[in-house]
């Protein structure tokens, strides 16, 4: 029924009406009817709420409106107001826990929902319906604070709409994390997956194990490309890092909850544990001192997903002290985070040190296996029992499937969708977050422009993601995430650059009906959100304007293939050593790259003006893309 309604909405709702009314909602609502007229918020308007549980959202809205308008609204309990937030006394079945209805006319705005989460999302939609200046933290004068007359019904497609933030590779302060959560909540994300531990820093205070943060939270300061940085020098002070105290965590959890965001903490074991081992080396096989890693060349990668760790970063699965230790860790983690799931990592666990270890060999004998890989299944099973004893459920990266897992464990599918499909077919809950669509640490424009990392991921590709694979029962797909690994993301400002606009695209993937997705239409709304982000002081990438340069081989010739993400751009290029402008070759289809030591120079234009980055690639660079 919902699908039918959405389909009808898309057919009946002329897209031009969105444009005429300058409506640029992200994510797209389930249904929207645009009526004639507008409501204008003025200093004599009133803001009301009908029940106590609606008051916090009404107050949040008031703070936001007061900041930009300079009006001095006070919220009040009321049965009518110019802007009224109402919780239903009888549940509205169509809306569920997070849905809302918003109706506006010349008289005012009414948002109704079953729960305050729905009011919160209705508020976000209302703010997006208003002029972009509403994003300002300071008063903007001479603006008519209008809201177009609309009737919106809206609710999410998925219950798990997440972004993962890695705070190990680089530390992000409590204030940074809260700012990031606030931004995500505006896009109707409701999960922050907090990657708290890794080889490069342990970020959460565990009171019973103080060395985890007194040692594990600090590394030597290094710049440069991750994986190529200099080793710590003997005696060099570890000065870069930080961690969150219990008090900090409680504050962030509360702040997030006020924005309908719940936090899933990740303690990444048994691999990715070098920071833990820097503090407690006795928990590894070699028991050799290691440093919290600053991003050195610590592994050999073999290109097929396999690798060898040159420095040990795995816990010893045969040592009972490891499980006692993890019990202490998860006791405090379970206490700090109310979310039913705890993420235990399980990814990229190198087993070379296990293979050589007599204790691990004895354990393999005891559990009756010749495969060292089975020790990971054993380890994950032990960890899951620890979590269960604390009333928590386990979620881990898709590698946890390899050793067999209990029916209550959930899987986060990152190495494509294969693990997610396998898990869902076996009846596990799954969060879809494949690298190829959702890894927002990957560079989003040309790798000669955007700092290169492991791979590239265009915004348009993120937007095209479909989280429910064919043949899988959708009830097992909890939803999806975007993952921001921060090996090369040192600041919140740059985290924003990497996150947007791809997190805008993914918000629509996870919130909006599948049938509402339309890339060309999204790009227009995205460009409005660029302006909103400018006013809000939020950074973003404009790589969507950059030409996509590829080559392929045909009849022994290298062919040039140019593409674009934004439909109304025109691409001009040269091979003759001149700077391209809009009198140069206009790209209309594949062309042969001329022989010789040529350089391609390419520039996108819109309305006669260059837009996006100028890209220049020498013959060898073009060849490497074939
Ligand atoms: C991962 O990207 N290692 C889960």
Coordinates of C-alpha atoms and ligand atoms in Angstrom, one line a residue:
X1 CA 0.0 0.0 0.0
X2 CA 2.8 2.4 0.9
X3 CA 4.5 1.7 -2.3
X4 CA 1.4 2.3 -4.3
X5 CA 0.9 5.6 -2.6
X6 CA 4.4 6.6 -3.3
X7 CA 4.1 5.7 -6.9
X8 CA 1.0 7.7 -7.3
X9 CA 2.6 10.6 -5.6
X10 CA 5.5 10.6 -7.9
X11 CA 3.3 10.3 -10.9
X12 CA 0.9 13.0 -9.8
X13 CA 3.3 15.5 -8.3
X14 CA 4.8 17.6 -11.1
X15 CA 8.4 18.0 -10.3
X16 CA 8.1 21.6 -11.5
X17 CA 5.9 22.3 -8.5
X18 CA 8.9 21.6 -6.2
X19 CA 11.0 24.0 -8.3
X20 CA 8.3 26.7 -8.4
X21 CA 8.0 26.6 -4.7
X22 CA 11.7 26.2 -4.2
X23 CA 11.2 23.1 -2.1
X24 CA 14.5 21.3 -1.7
X25 CA 13.9 18.6 0.9
X26 CA 16.6 16.0 1.6
X27 CA 15.8 13.3 2.2
X28 CA 12.7 13.3 -0.1
X29 CA 9.5 12.7 1.9
X30 CA 7.1 9.8 1.3
X31 CA 4.4 12.1 0.0
X32 CA 4.0 15.8 -0.5
X33 CA 1.1 17.8 -1.8
X34 CA 2.0 21.5 -2.6
X35 CA -0.9 23.9 -2.2
X36 CA -1.3 27.5 -3.1
X37 CA -0.1 30.2 -0.7
X38 CA 2.5 30.5 2.1
X39 CA 2.7 31.0 5.8
X40 CA 5.0 33.8 6.9
X41 CA 6.6 33.6 10.4
X42 CA 6.6 37.0 12.1
X43 CA 7.5 38.2 15.5
X44 CA 3.9 38.0 16.6
X45 CA 3.7 34.3 15.6
X46 CA 3.4 31.7 18.4
X47 CA 5.0 28.3 18.9
X48 CA 3.1 25.7 20.9
X49 CA 3.1 22.1 21.9
X50 CA 0.2 19.9 23.1
X51 CA 1.8 17.6 25.6
X52 CA 4.9 17.7 27.9
X53 CA 6.7 15.0 25.8
X54 CA 6.5 17.4 22.8
X55 CA 8.1 20.3 24.7
X56 CA 11.8 19.5 24.1
X57 CA 11.4 19.5 20.3
X58 CA 9.3 22.7 20.5
X59 CA 12.1 24.3 22.5
X60 CA 14.7 23.1 20.1
X61 CA 12.7 24.6 17.2
X62 CA 12.3 27.9 19.1
X63 CA 16.1 28.2 19.7
X64 CA 16.8 27.6 16.0
X65 CA 14.1 30.0 14.9
X66 CA 15.2 32.7 17.4
X67 CA 18.8 32.5 16.4
X68 CA 18.3 33.3 12.7
X69 CA 15.1 35.4 12.8
X70 CA 16.0 37.4 15.9
X71 CA 12.4 37.0 17.1
X72 CA 12.1 36.2 20.7
X73 CA 9.6 33.3 20.7
X74 CA 8.7 31.5 24.0
X75 CA 7.2 28.1 23.7
X76 CA 3.9 27.4 25.4
X77 CA 1.5 24.6 26.0
X78 CA -1.4 25.3 23.7
X79 CA -4.1 23.7 21.6
X80 CA -3.5 26.1 18.8
X81 CA -0.5 28.2 17.8
X82 CA 1.0 29.5 14.5
X83 CA 3.5 26.6 14.7
X84 CA 2.0 23.7 16.7
X85 CA 3.8 20.5 17.5
X86 CA 1.2 17.8 18.5
X87 CA 1.7 14.3 19.7
X88 CA -1.2 12.0 18.7
X89 CA -3.4 10.7 21.5
X90 CA -4.4 7.8 19.3
X91 CA -1.5 6.4 17.3
X92 CA -1.5 7.0 13.6
X93 CA -0.6 3.6 12.2
X94 CA 0.9 4.9 9.0
X95 CA 3.5 6.9 10.8
X96 CA 5.1 4.4 13.1
X97 CA 7.7 5.6 15.7
X98 CA 9.6 8.1 13.5
X99 CA 7.0 9.4 11.0
X100 CA 5.2 12.7 11.0
X101 CA 2.6 14.7 9.1
X102 CA 3.3 18.4 8.4
X103 CA 0.6 20.7 7.1
X104 CA 1.1 24.4 6.4
X105 CA -1.2 27.1 5.1
X106 CA -1.4 30.8 5.3
X107 CA -2.6 30.4 8.9
X108 CA 0.3 28.4 10.2
X109 CA 2.1 25.1 10.5
X110 CA 1.0 21.9 12.3
X111 CA 3.3 18.9 12.8
X112 CA 1.8 15.8 14.2
X113 CA 3.5 12.5 15.2
X114 CA 3.1 9.5 17.4
X115 CA 6.4 10.1 19.2
X116 CA 8.8 12.9 19.7
X117 CA 11.2 11.4 17.1
X118 CA 8.5 12.1 14.5
X119 CA 8.1 15.7 15.7
X120 CA 11.9 16.1 15.6
X121 CA 11.9 15.0 11.9
X122 CA 8.9 17.2 11.2
X123 CA 10.9 20.1 12.6
X124 CA 13.8 19.3 10.3
X125 CA 11.5 19.3 7.3
X126 CA 9.9 22.6 8.4
X127 CA 13.4 24.2 8.7
X128 CA 14.2 22.9 5.2
X129 CA 11.0 24.4 3.9
X130 CA 12.1 27.8 5.1
X131 CA 14.5 30.2 3.3
X132 CA 18.1 28.9 3.5
X133 CA 19.0 31.8 5.8
X134 CA 17.3 29.9 8.6
X135 CA 20.6 27.9 8.8
X136 CA 22.3 31.0 10.2
X137 CA 23.5 31.0 13.8
X138 CA 23.2 34.8 13.9
X139 CA 20.3 37.1 13.1
X140 CA 19.5 37.7 9.4
X141 CA 17.4 40.8 8.7
X142 CA 15.2 41.6 5.7
X143 CA 14.1 38.0 5.1
X144 CA 10.5 37.0 4.7
X145 CA 10.4 33.8 6.8
X146 CA 8.0 32.0 4.5
X147 CA 6.9 28.4 4.5
X148 CA 5.1 27.1 1.4
X149 CA 1.7 25.6 1.9
X150 CA 2.1 21.8 1.8
X151 CA 0.7 18.6 3.2
X152 CA 3.4 16.1 3.9
X153 CA 3.2 12.5 5.2
X154 CA 6.6 11.1 5.9
X155 CA 8.2 8.1 7.6
X156 CA 11.5 6.2 7.0
X157 CA 12.1 3.2 4.8
X158 CA 14.7 1.7 7.2
X159 CA 14.9 1.8 11.0
X160 CA 18.8 1.8 10.9
X161 CA 20.1 4.9 9.2
X162 CA 23.7 5.3 10.3
X163 CA 27.0 7.0 9.8
X164 CA 30.1 5.4 11.3
X165 CA 32.7 7.8 12.6
X166 CA 36.2 6.5 13.3
X167 CA 37.8 8.4 16.2
X168 CA 40.8 6.2 16.5
X169 CA 42.9 7.1 13.5
X170 CA 42.3 10.7 14.4
X171 CA 40.8 11.9 17.6
X172 CA 37.7 14.1 17.5
X173 CA 36.8 16.1 20.5
X174 CA 33.5 15.6 22.3
X175 CA 32.3 19.0 20.9
X176 CA 33.2 17.8 17.3
X177 CA 31.3 14.6 17.8
X178 CA 28.2 16.4 19.0
X179 CA 28.4 18.9 16.1
X180 CA 28.6 16.0 13.7
X181 CA 25.7 14.2 15.3
X182 CA 23.6 17.4 15.1
X183 CA 24.4 17.7 11.4
X184 CA 23.4 14.0 10.8
X185 CA 20.2 14.3 12.8
X186 CA 19.1 17.1 10.4
X187 CA 19.2 14.5 7.6
X188 CA 17.1 12.1 9.6
X189 CA 20.0 9.7 10.4
X190 CA 19.3 7.9 13.7
X191 CA 22.5 5.8 14.4
X192 CA 26.0 7.0 15.1
X193 CA 28.3 3.9 14.9
X194 CA 31.2 5.1 17.0
X195 CA 34.5 3.3 16.1
X196 CA 36.2 3.9 19.4
X197 CA 39.3 1.6 19.2
X198 CA 41.8 0.6 16.6
X199 CA 45.6 0.4 16.0
X200 CA 46.0 4.1 16.2
X201 CA 44.3 5.0 19.5
X202 CA 41.9 3.7 22.2
X203 CA 39.4 6.4 22.9
X204 CA 37.1 5.3 25.7
X205 CA 37.9 5.4 29.4
X206 CA 37.7 2.0 31.0
X207 CA 38.1 2.7 34.7
X208 CA 39.2 -0.8 35.6
X209 CA 41.9 -0.8 32.9
X210 CA 43.5 2.7 33.1
X211 CA 46.5 2.0 30.8
X212 CA 44.0 1.7 27.9
X213 CA 43.8 5.4 27.9
X214 CA 46.9 6.6 29.7
X215 CA 49.0 4.7 27.1
X216 CA 46.6 3.5 24.4
X217 CA 45.0 6.9 23.7
X218 CA 48.3 8.6 22.7
X219 CA 50.6 8.2 19.7
X220 CA 53.4 10.2 18.2
X221 CA 52.3 13.1 16.0
X222 CA 52.7 12.4 12.3
X223 CA 51.6 13.9 9.0
X224 CA 51.6 12.5 5.5
X225 CA 49.9 9.6 3.9
X226 CA 48.6 6.9 6.2
X227 CA 50.7 3.7 5.8
X228 CA 53.8 5.6 4.8
X229 CA 54.4 7.6 8.0
X230 CA 57.6 7.4 10.0
X231 CA 57.9 5.0 12.9
X232 CA 58.0 6.4 16.4
X233 CA 61.6 7.3 17.3
X234 CA 63.2 5.7 20.5
X235 CA 62.0 7.7 23.5
X236 CA 59.8 10.0 21.4
X237 CA 56.9 11.3 23.5
X238 CA 53.4 10.2 22.4
X239 CA 51.6 13.6 22.3
X240 CA 48.8 13.2 19.8
X241 CA 45.4 11.7 20.8
X242 CA 42.8 11.9 23.5
X243 CA 39.9 9.9 24.9
X244 CA 36.4 10.3 26.2
X245 CA 35.7 9.9 30.0
X246 CA 32.6 8.2 31.2
X247 CA 31.2 11.6 31.8
X248 CA 31.9 12.7 28.2
X249 CA 30.3 9.5 26.9
X250 CA 27.1 10.0 28.9
X251 CA 26.9 13.6 27.7
X252 CA 27.3 12.6 24.1
X253 CA 24.8 9.7 24.4
X254 CA 22.2 12.1 25.9
X255 CA 22.9 14.8 23.3
X256 CA 22.4 12.2 20.6
X257 CA 19.2 10.8 22.2
X258 CA 17.7 14.3 22.2
X259 CA 18.2 14.2 18.5
X260 CA 16.8 10.7 18.0
X261 CA 20.3 9.4 17.4
X262 CA 21.4 6.2 19.3
X263 CA 25.0 5.4 19.5
X264 CA 26.4 1.9 18.7
X265 CA 29.9 1.7 20.2
X266 CA 32.5 -0.4 18.5
X267 CA 35.4 -2.1 20.3
X268 CA 37.3 -3.6 17.4
X269 CA 38.7 -7.1 18.3
X270 CA 40.5 -9.4 17.9
X271 CA 42.4 -7.6 15.1
X272 CA 42.9 -3.8 14.9
X273 CA 44.1 -3.9 18.6
X274 CA 47.5 -2.4 18.5
X275 CA 46.6 0.5 20.8
X276 CA 45.2 -2.0 23.4
X277 CA 48.4 -4.1 23.0
X278 CA 50.6 -1.0 23.5
X279 CA 49.0 -0.8 26.9
X280 CA 48.7 -4.5 27.7
X281 CA 51.2 -6.4 25.4
X282 CA 50.7 -9.6 27.5
X283 CA 47.4 -10.1 25.7
X284 CA 49.1 -10.8 22.3
X285 CA 50.9 -14.0 21.2
X286 CA 54.4 -12.5 21.1
X287 CA 53.9 -10.4 24.2
X288 CA 56.4 -7.9 22.6
X289 CA 56.0 -4.2 23.4
X290 CA 54.3 -2.3 20.5
X291 CA 53.6 1.4 20.1
X292 CA 50.2 3.0 19.4
X293 CA 50.6 3.2 15.6
X294 CA 50.9 6.6 13.9
X295 CA 50.1 5.2 10.5
X296 CA 53.4 3.5 9.5
X297 CA 53.9 0.9 6.9
X298 CA 52.7 -1.9 9.2
X299 CA 51.2 -4.4 6.8
X300 CA 52.0 -5.9 3.4
X301 CA 48.8 -5.9 1.2
X302 CA 48.5 -8.5 -1.5
X303 CA 45.8 -6.9 -3.5
X304 CA 43.3 -9.7 -3.2
X305 CA 42.1 -8.6 0.2
X306 CA 44.7 -10.7 2.0
X307 CA 47.6 -9.1 3.9
X308 CA 50.4 -9.8 6.5
X309 CA 50.7 -7.7 9.6
X310 CA 54.4 -6.7 10.1
X311 CA 53.5 -5.6 13.7
X312 CA 51.2 -7.8 15.8
X313 CA 47.8 -6.2 16.3
X314 CA 45.7 -9.3 17.4
X315 CA 44.6 -10.5 20.8
X316 CA 45.6 -14.1 21.7
X317 CA 42.4 -16.2 21.4
X318 CA 44.0 -19.0 23.5
X319 CA 44.7 -16.8 26.5
X320 CA 41.9 -16.9 29.2
X321 CA 43.2 -13.5 30.4
X322 CA 42.0 -12.0 27.1
X323 CA 38.4 -12.9 27.9
X324 CA 38.6 -11.7 31.5
X325 CA 40.0 -8.5 30.1
X326 CA 37.2 -8.1 27.6
X327 CA 34.6 -8.9 30.2
X328 CA 35.9 -5.8 32.1
X329 CA 35.9 -3.7 29.0
X330 CA 32.3 -4.7 28.0
X331 CA 31.0 -4.3 31.5
X332 CA 31.7 -0.6 31.3
X333 CA 30.7 -0.3 27.6
X334 CA 27.4 -2.0 28.3
X335 CA 26.8 0.4 31.2
X336 CA 27.6 3.5 29.1
X337 CA 25.6 2.8 26.0
X338 CA 21.9 2.0 26.1
X339 CA 21.8 0.6 22.5
X340 CA 20.9 -3.1 22.4
X341 CA 23.9 -3.8 20.1
X342 CA 27.6 -3.6 20.8
X343 CA 29.8 -3.7 17.7
X344 CA 32.8 -6.0 18.3
X345 CA 34.6 -5.4 15.0
X346 CA 36.0 -8.8 13.8
X347 CA 37.3 -7.4 10.6
X348 CA 40.7 -7.8 9.0
X349 CA 42.1 -10.1 11.7
X350 CA 45.6 -11.3 10.7
X351 CA 46.1 -14.9 11.9
X352 CA 49.8 -15.3 11.2
X353 CA 50.9 -14.9 14.8
X354 CA 48.2 -17.3 16.0
X355 CA 49.5 -20.0 13.6
X356 CA 53.0 -19.9 15.1
X357 CA 51.8 -19.8 18.7
X358 CA 51.9 -23.0 20.8
X359 CA 48.9 -22.0 22.9
X360 CA 46.8 -21.3 19.7
X361 CA 47.9 -24.6 18.3
X362 CA 46.8 -26.4 21.5
X363 CA 43.5 -24.6 21.3
X364 CA 43.0 -25.7 17.7
X365 CA 43.6 -29.3 18.8
X366 CA 41.1 -28.9 21.7
X367 CA 38.3 -27.5 19.4
X368 CA 39.2 -30.1 16.8
X369 CA 40.3 -28.0 13.8
X370 CA 43.3 -27.8 11.5
X371 CA 42.3 -24.3 10.3
X372 CA 43.6 -21.3 12.2
X373 CA 40.7 -19.3 10.7
X374 CA 38.4 -21.3 13.0
X375 CA 40.0 -19.6 16.0
X376 CA 38.2 -16.4 15.0
X377 CA 34.9 -18.2 15.3
X378 CA 35.9 -19.5 18.7
X379 CA 36.9 -16.0 19.8
X380 CA 33.7 -14.3 18.5
X381 CA 31.6 -16.9 20.2
X382 CA 33.3 -16.2 23.5
X383 CA 32.9 -12.5 23.0
X384 CA 29.2 -12.9 22.2
X385 CA 28.7 -14.8 25.5
X386 CA 30.3 -12.0 27.4
X387 CA 27.9 -9.5 25.7
X388 CA 24.9 -11.7 26.3
X389 CA 25.7 -11.9 30.0
X390 CA 25.4 -8.1 30.0
X391 CA 22.1 -8.1 28.2
X392 CA 23.6 -7.0 24.9
X393 CA 23.4 -8.3 21.3
X394 CA 26.5 -8.6 19.1
X395 CA 27.0 -6.9 15.8
X396 CA 30.3 -7.2 13.8
X397 CA 31.8 -6.8 10.4
X398 CA 31.0 -9.6 7.9
X399 CA 34.1 -11.5 8.8
X400 CA 32.3 -12.7 11.9
X401 CA 30.3 -15.0 9.6
X402 CA 33.4 -17.0 8.8
X403 CA 33.6 -18.9 12.0
X404 CA 29.8 -19.4 12.4
X405 CA 27.7 -17.1 14.7
X406 CA 24.7 -17.4 16.9
X407 CA 21.2 -16.5 15.5
X408 CA 21.0 -13.3 17.5
X409 CA 24.2 -11.8 16.1
X410 CA 23.9 -9.2 13.4
X411 CA 26.2 -8.6 10.5
X412 CA 27.5 -5.4 9.0
X413 CA 28.2 -6.2 5.3
X414 CA 31.2 -4.1 4.1
X415 CA 33.1 -6.4 1.7
X416 CA 30.3 -5.9 -0.9
X417 CA 26.8 -7.2 -0.2
X418 CA 27.8 -10.9 -0.3
X419 CA 28.2 -11.3 3.5
X420 CA 25.0 -9.4 4.0
X421 CA 23.1 -11.7 1.6
X422 CA 24.5 -14.8 3.2
X423 CA 23.7 -13.5 6.7
X424 CA 20.1 -12.5 5.8
X425 CA 19.5 -15.8 4.1
X426 CA 20.6 -17.5 7.3
X427 CA 18.1 -15.3 9.2
X428 CA 20.5 -12.7 10.7
X429 CA 19.8 -9.1 10.9
X430 CA 22.0 -7.1 8.6
X431 CA 23.2 -3.5 8.2
X432 CA 24.3 -2.9 4.6
X433 CA 27.4 -0.8 4.2
X434 CA 29.4 -2.0 1.2
X435 CA 32.6 -0.2 0.3
X436 CA 31.5 0.4 -3.2
X437 CA 28.6 2.6 -2.3
X438 CA 29.0 3.8 1.3
X439 CA 32.7 4.2 2.2
X440 CA 32.7 8.0 2.5
X441 CA 36.4 8.0 3.3
X442 CA 37.1 7.2 -0.3
X443 CA 38.0 10.2 -2.5
X444 CA 35.0 11.6 -4.2
X445 CA 36.5 13.4 -7.1
X446 CA 39.5 12.7 -9.4
X447 CA 42.4 11.2 -7.5
X448 CA 44.7 13.8 -8.9
X449 CA 42.5 16.5 -7.2
X450 CA 41.0 14.9 -4.1
X451 CA 43.7 13.5 -1.7
X452 CA 43.8 9.8 -2.8
X453 CA 43.0 7.0 -0.4
X454 CA 42.2 3.4 -1.0
X455 CA 39.6 4.0 -3.8
X456 CA 37.2 6.5 -5.2
X457 CA 33.5 6.8 -4.6
X458 CA 31.3 9.3 -6.5
X459 CA 28.2 10.9 -4.9
X460 CA 26.1 9.6 -7.8
X461 CA 27.3 6.0 -7.0
X462 CA 26.4 6.4 -3.4
X463 CA 23.0 7.7 -4.4
X464 CA 22.4 4.6 -6.6
X465 CA 22.8 2.2 -3.7
X466 CA 19.9 -0.2 -3.1
X467 CA 20.3 -1.8 0.4
X468 CA 17.9 -4.7 -0.2
X469 CA 19.6 -7.2 -2.5
X470 CA 17.4 -9.3 -4.8
X471 CA 16.2 -12.5 -3.3
X472 CA 16.6 -11.3 0.3
X473 CA 13.7 -10.9 2.7
X474 CA 13.7 -7.1 3.4
X475 CA 12.8 -7.8 7.0
X476 CA 16.4 -8.9 7.7
X477 CA 17.8 -5.7 6.3
X478 CA 17.8 -3.3 9.3
X479 CA 19.1 -0.5 7.1
X480 CA 22.5 0.9 6.1
X481 CA 25.3 3.2 6.9
X482 CA 27.9 5.5 5.5
X483 CA 31.4 4.8 7.0
X484 CA 33.9 7.6 7.6
X485 CA 37.3 6.1 8.4
X486 CA 39.7 8.8 9.3
X487 CA 43.2 7.6 8.5
X488 CA 43.5 10.8 6.4
X489 CA 40.8 12.9 8.1
X490 CA 42.4 14.9 10.8
X491 CA 39.7 17.6 11.5
X492 CA 35.9 18.0 11.8
X493 CA 36.1 20.4 8.9
X494 CA 37.6 17.7 6.7
X495 CA 35.2 15.1 8.1
X496 CA 32.4 17.3 6.8
X497 CA 34.1 17.6 3.4
X498 CA 34.3 13.9 3.1
X499 CA 30.7 13.4 4.4
X500 CA 28.8 15.8 2.3
X501 CA 27.2 15.6 -0.2
X502 CA 27.5 11.8 -0.1
X503 CA 25.7 11.6 3.3
X504 CA 22.9 13.6 1.8
X505 CA 22.6 11.1 -1.0
X506 CA 22.7 8.2 1.4
X507 CA 20.1 9.8 3.7
X508 CA 17.7 9.5 0.8
X509 CA 18.7 5.9 0.2
X510 CA 17.9 5.0 3.8
X511 CA 14.9 7.2 4.5
X512 CA 13.0 7.8 1.2
X513 CA 10.8 5.3 -0.7
X514 CA 12.9 3.5 -3.3
X515 CA 10.5 4.8 -6.0
X516 CA 11.2 8.5 -4.9
X517 CA 14.8 8.3 -5.9
X518 CA 15.7 10.5 -8.9
X519 CA 19.4 11.6 -9.3
X520 CA 18.7 14.6 -11.6
X521 CA 16.1 15.9 -9.2
X522 CA 18.5 15.2 -6.2
X523 CA 21.3 17.3 -7.8
X524 CA 19.0 20.3 -7.9
X525 CA 18.1 19.9 -4.2
X526 CA 21.8 19.1 -3.4
X527 CA 22.8 22.5 -4.9
X528 CA 20.4 24.3 -2.7
X529 CA 21.9 22.4 0.3
X530 CA 25.3 23.6 -0.7
X531 CA 24.0 27.1 -0.1
X532 CA 22.4 26.0 3.2
X533 CA 25.7 24.4 4.3
X534 CA 27.5 27.7 3.4
X535 CA 25.2 29.6 5.7
X536 CA 25.4 26.9 8.5
X537 CA 29.2 26.9 8.2
X538 CA 29.3 23.2 7.2
X539 CA 32.0 22.1 4.8
X540 CA 31.3 19.9 1.8
X541 CA 33.0 18.7 -1.4
X542 CA 32.1 20.1 -4.8
X543 CA 33.6 17.1 -6.6
X544 CA 30.2 16.5 -8.3
X545 CA 31.2 19.2 -10.7
X546 CA 34.4 17.6 -11.7
X547 CA 34.6 15.5 -14.9
X548 CA 35.0 11.8 -14.5
X549 CA 38.0 10.7 -16.7
X550 CA 38.4 7.1 -17.8
X551 CA 40.1 5.3 -20.7
X552 CA 39.7 2.0 -22.3
X553 CA 41.3 0.1 -25.1
X554 CA 39.6 -0.4 -28.5
X555 CA 41.4 -2.0 -31.6
X556 CA 44.7 -1.2 -30.0
X557 CA 43.9 2.5 -29.5
X558 CA 43.4 4.2 -26.1
X559 CA 40.0 5.7 -26.0
X560 CA 39.0 8.6 -23.8
X561 CA 35.7 8.3 -21.9
X562 CA 34.5 11.4 -20.0
X563 CA 31.4 11.5 -17.8
X564 CA 29.7 13.9 -15.5
X565 CA 27.5 13.7 -12.4
X566 CA 25.5 16.9 -12.9
X567 CA 23.3 16.7 -16.0
X568 CA 23.5 20.3 -17.3
X569 CA 27.3 20.6 -17.5
X570 CA 29.3 20.6 -20.7
X571 CA 32.8 19.2 -20.8
X572 CA 35.6 20.7 -22.9
X573 CA 39.0 19.2 -23.4
X574 CA 42.3 19.6 -25.3
X575 CA 45.2 17.3 -26.2
X576 CA 47.1 20.1 -28.0
X577 CA 48.8 21.6 -25.0
X578 CA 46.3 24.5 -24.7
X579 CA 44.1 25.4 -21.7
X580 CA 40.6 24.3 -22.4
X581 CA 37.7 26.8 -22.6
X582 CA 34.2 26.7 -24.1
X583 CA 35.7 27.1 -27.6
X584 CA 37.8 23.9 -27.2
X585 CA 36.6 20.4 -28.1
X586 CA 33.2 19.7 -26.7
X587 CA 33.0 16.2 -25.4
X588 CA 30.1 14.3 -26.9
X589 CA 31.3 10.7 -26.8
X590 CA 34.4 8.5 -26.7
X591 CA 37.4 9.8 -28.7
X592 CA 40.8 8.2 -29.5
X593 CA 43.7 9.7 -27.5
X594 CA 46.2 10.9 -30.1
X595 CA 49.6 9.1 -30.2
X596 CA 52.6 10.7 -28.6
X597 CA 53.4 12.3 -25.3
X598 CA 50.1 14.1 -25.0
X599 CA 48.4 15.6 -22.0
X600 CA 44.7 15.7 -21.6
X601 CA 43.3 18.9 -20.1
X602 CA 39.6 19.0 -19.2
X603 CA 37.2 21.5 -17.7
X604 CA 33.4 21.4 -17.1
X605 CA 31.3 24.5 -17.9
X606 CA 27.8 25.6 -17.0
X607 CA 26.1 28.6 -18.6
X608 CA 29.3 29.7 -20.2
X609 CA 31.3 29.7 -16.9
X610 CA 33.9 27.1 -15.8
X611 CA 32.7 25.0 -12.9
X612 CA 34.5 22.4 -10.8
X613 CA 38.2 21.6 -11.0
X614 CA 40.4 21.8 -14.0
X615 CA 42.0 18.3 -14.5
X616 CA 45.2 17.5 -16.3
X617 CA 46.5 14.0 -17.0
X618 CA 49.6 12.9 -18.8
X619 CA 49.6 10.0 -21.2
X620 CA 51.0 7.6 -18.5
X621 CA 48.2 8.6 -16.1
X622 CA 45.6 8.0 -18.8
X623 CA 47.1 4.6 -19.6
X624 CA 47.0 3.6 -15.9
X625 CA 43.2 4.0 -16.1
X626 CA 42.7 1.6 -19.0
Ligands
LIG1 C1 36.5 -2.3 7.5 O1 36.5 -1.5 6.6 N1 37.7 -2.8 7.8 C2 35.4 -2.8 8.1

